[in-house]
C-alpha positions as a printed Julia matrix, in Angstrom:
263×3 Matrix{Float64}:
 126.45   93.41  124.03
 124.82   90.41  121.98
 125.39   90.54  118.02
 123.5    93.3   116.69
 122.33   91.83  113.58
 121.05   88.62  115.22
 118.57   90.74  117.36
 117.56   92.54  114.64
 116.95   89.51  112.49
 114.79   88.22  115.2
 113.01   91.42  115.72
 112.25   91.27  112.21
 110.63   87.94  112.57
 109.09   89.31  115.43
 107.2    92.2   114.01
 106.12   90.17  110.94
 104.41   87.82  112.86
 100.97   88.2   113.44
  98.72   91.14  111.79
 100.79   94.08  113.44
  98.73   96.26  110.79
  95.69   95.09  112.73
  96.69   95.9   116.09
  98.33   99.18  115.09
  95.12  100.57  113.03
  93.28  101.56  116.04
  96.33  104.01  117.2
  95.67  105.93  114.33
  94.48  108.58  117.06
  98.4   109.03  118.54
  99.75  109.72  115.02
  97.13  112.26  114.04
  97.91  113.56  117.5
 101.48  113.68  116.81
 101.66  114.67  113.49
  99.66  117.89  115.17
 102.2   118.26  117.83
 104.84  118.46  115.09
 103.23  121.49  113.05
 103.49  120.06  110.0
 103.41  122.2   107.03
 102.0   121.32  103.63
 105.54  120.74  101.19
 107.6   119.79  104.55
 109.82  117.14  103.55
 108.93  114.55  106.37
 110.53  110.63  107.49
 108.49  108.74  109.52
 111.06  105.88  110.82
 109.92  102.65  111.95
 106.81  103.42  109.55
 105.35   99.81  110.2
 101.64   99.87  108.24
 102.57  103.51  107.93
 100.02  105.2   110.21
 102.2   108.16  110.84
 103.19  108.22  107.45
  99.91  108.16  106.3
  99.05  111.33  108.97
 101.5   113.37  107.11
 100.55  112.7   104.06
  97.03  114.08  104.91
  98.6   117.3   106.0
 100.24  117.26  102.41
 103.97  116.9   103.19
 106.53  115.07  101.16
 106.42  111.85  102.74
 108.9   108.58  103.33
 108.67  106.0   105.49
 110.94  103.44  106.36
 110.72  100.44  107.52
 112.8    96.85  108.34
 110.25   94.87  107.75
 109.33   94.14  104.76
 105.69   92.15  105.37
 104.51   95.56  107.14
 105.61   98.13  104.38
 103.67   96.13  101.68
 100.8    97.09  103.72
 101.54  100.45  104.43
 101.51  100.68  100.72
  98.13   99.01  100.16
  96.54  101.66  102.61
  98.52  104.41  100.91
  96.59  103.28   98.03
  93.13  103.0    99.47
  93.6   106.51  100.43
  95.62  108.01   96.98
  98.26  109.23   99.0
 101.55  109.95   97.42
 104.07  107.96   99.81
 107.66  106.45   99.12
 108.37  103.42  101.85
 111.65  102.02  101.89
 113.05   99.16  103.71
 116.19  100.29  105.83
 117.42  100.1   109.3
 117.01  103.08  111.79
 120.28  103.04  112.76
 121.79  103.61  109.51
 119.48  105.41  107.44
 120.06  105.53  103.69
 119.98  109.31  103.54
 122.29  112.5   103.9
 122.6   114.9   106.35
 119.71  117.08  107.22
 117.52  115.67  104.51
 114.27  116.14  106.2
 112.09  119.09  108.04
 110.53  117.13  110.01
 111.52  113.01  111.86
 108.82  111.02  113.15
 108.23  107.64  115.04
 105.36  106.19  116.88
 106.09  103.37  119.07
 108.96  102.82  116.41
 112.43  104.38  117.05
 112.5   103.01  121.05
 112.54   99.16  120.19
 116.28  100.21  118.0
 118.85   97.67  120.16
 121.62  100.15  119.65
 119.65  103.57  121.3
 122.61  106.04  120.81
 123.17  105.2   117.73
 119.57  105.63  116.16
 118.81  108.8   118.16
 122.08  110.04  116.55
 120.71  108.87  113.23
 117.56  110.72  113.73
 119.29  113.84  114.77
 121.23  113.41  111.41
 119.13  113.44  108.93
 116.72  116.19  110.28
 117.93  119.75  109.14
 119.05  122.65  111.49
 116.41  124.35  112.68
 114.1   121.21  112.33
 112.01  119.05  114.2
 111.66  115.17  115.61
 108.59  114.49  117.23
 107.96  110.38  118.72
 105.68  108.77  120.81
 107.14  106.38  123.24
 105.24  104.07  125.45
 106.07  104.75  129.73
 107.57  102.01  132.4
 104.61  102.43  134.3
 102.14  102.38  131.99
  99.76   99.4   130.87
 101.7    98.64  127.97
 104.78   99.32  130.28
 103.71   96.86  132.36
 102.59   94.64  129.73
 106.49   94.62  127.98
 107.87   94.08  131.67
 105.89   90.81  132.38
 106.46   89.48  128.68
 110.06   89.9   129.27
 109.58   87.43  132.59
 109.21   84.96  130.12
 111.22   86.02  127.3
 114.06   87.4   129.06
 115.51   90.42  126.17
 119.19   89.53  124.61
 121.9    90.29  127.87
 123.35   94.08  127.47
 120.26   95.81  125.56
 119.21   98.79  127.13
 115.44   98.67  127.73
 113.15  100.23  124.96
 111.19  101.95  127.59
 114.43  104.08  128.65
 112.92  106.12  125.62
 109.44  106.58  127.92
 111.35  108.4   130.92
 112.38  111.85  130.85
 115.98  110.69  131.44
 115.95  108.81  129.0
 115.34  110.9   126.34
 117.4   114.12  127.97
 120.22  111.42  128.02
 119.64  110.11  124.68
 119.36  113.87  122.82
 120.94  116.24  125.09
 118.99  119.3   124.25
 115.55  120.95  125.09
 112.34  119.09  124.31
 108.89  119.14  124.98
 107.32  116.23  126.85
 103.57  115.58  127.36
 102.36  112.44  129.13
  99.29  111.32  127.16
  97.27  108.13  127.26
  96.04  105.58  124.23
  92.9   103.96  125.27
  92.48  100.33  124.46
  88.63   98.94  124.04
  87.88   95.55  124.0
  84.74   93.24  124.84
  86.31   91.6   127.9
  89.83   91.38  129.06
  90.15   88.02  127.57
  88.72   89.01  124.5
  92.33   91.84  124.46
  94.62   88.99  124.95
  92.79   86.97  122.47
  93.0    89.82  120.0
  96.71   90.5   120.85
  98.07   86.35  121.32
  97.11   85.88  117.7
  97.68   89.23  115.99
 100.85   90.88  118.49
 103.96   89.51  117.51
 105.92   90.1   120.72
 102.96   88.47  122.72
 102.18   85.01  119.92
 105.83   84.56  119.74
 105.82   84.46  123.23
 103.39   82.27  123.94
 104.24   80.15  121.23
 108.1    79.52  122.96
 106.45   78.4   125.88
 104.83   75.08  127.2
 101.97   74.53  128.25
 102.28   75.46  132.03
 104.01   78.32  130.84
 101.22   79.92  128.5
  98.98   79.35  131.24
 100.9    80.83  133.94
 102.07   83.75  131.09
  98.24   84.4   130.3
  97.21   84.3   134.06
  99.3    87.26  134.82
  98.17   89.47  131.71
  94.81   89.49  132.32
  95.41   89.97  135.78
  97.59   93.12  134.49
  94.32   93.93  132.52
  92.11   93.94  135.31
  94.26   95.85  137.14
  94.83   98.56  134.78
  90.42   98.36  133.74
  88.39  101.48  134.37
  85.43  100.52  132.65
  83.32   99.11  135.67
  81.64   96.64  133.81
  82.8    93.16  131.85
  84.23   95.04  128.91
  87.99   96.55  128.7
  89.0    99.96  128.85
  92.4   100.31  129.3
  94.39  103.64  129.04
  98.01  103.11  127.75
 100.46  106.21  128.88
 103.11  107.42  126.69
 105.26  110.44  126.29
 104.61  112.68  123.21
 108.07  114.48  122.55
 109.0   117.63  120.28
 112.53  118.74  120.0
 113.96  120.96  117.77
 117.31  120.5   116.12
């Protein structure tokens, strides 16, 4: 497997470029969602890992739990802070690395992640990590986007032209069933469910996402010019593709798995 700490380091470079906080607003929806899913109950002590602006974070503080989110990047906690802020919300974010978090064993109710945990290059290690911290008798609950979904789809032609570091284990292992029996080993419930993406035109979405998506700017920035063309040519024929609206606008559902387990 490729150094560890190299990927991360350019993951973190990754996720800081761009606004992520702008494209990850709008799923406000799947954390509300999730946070539901989880049953959270006012006083629960509660981690959301891989916090990012701290949507999830934010959805448990609503529900008045004790809240913490953590994060590696340090660009998108700042902002999770200024919207804990906005909203007077009692939150602690830390900076620290989902596959050694900085806290003792079974330290929290209740372990979240949306769209977080599943991008962790070592997977074994952070699902152990998450199992760790969350007490006996506890719960995690995560989002994770599917293979075959649009945004599936979307990761698998990106990584046409950025190939992923040689050895990683796919982050969408954590959208399949098998995946995540393989990864936890223990009883869970799994519902497919689908983020819907809105945009005036299927060029206006990669528009929005080239400048604001890290994954997708760095991208596009690494390549030359017959490249970008070529790389933007096949998303937007992914977005028409995946486009139920029937008119010039985008619609475009995103499937992912919401899972519960309990520890």
């Amino acid at each position: 497997m490729s150094d560890l700490s190299v990927i991360k380091g350019r993951q973190r470079e990754m996720w800081a470029a761009g606004d992520y906080a702008a494209v990850a607003t709008p799923l406000l929806i799947v954390s509300e969602l999730l946070c539901e899913a989880a049953d959270l109950r006012g006083g629960s002590k509660v981690l959301d890992v891989a916090t990012g602006s701290g949507n999830t974070a934010l959805g448990a503080a609503r529900r008045r739990c004790e809240v913490t989110g953590i994060d590696y990047v340090a660009s998108l906690l700042k902002r999770a802070r200024e919207r804990a802020a906005v909203e007077r919300l009692d939150i602690r974010f830390e900076e620290g690395d989902v596959e050694a978090l900085p806290y003792p064993d079974g330290s929290f109710d209740v372990v979240l992640s949306t769209f977080g945990v599943m991008f962790a290059p070592d997977q074994e290690r952070a699902a152990r990590e998450l199992l760790r911290v969350c007490r006996a008798g506890g719960r995690i609950a995560l989002t994770n986007w599917t293979p075959e979904g649009f945004v599936g789809q979307w990761f698998q032609v990106t990584a046409r032209y950025a190939p992923p570091p040689p050895g990683l284990k796919p982050p969408l292992r954590w959208g399949t069933e098998a995946g995540l029996r393989a990864l936890f080993e223990r009883d869970m419930r799994i519902e497919r469910r689908h983020y819907v993406m809105r945009y005036r035109s299927p060029q206006h979405w990669l528009e929005y996402f080239r400048s604001n998506f890290g994954p997708t700017r760095q991208t596009f920035e690494r390549l030359d010019a017959e490249g970008q063309e070529s790389f933007a040519a096949d998303l937007i024929a992914l977005a028409q593709r995946f486009n139920r609206s029937g008119d010039d606008t985008f619609v475009g559902p995103g499937e992912y798995l919401e899972v519960v387990l309990t520890v």
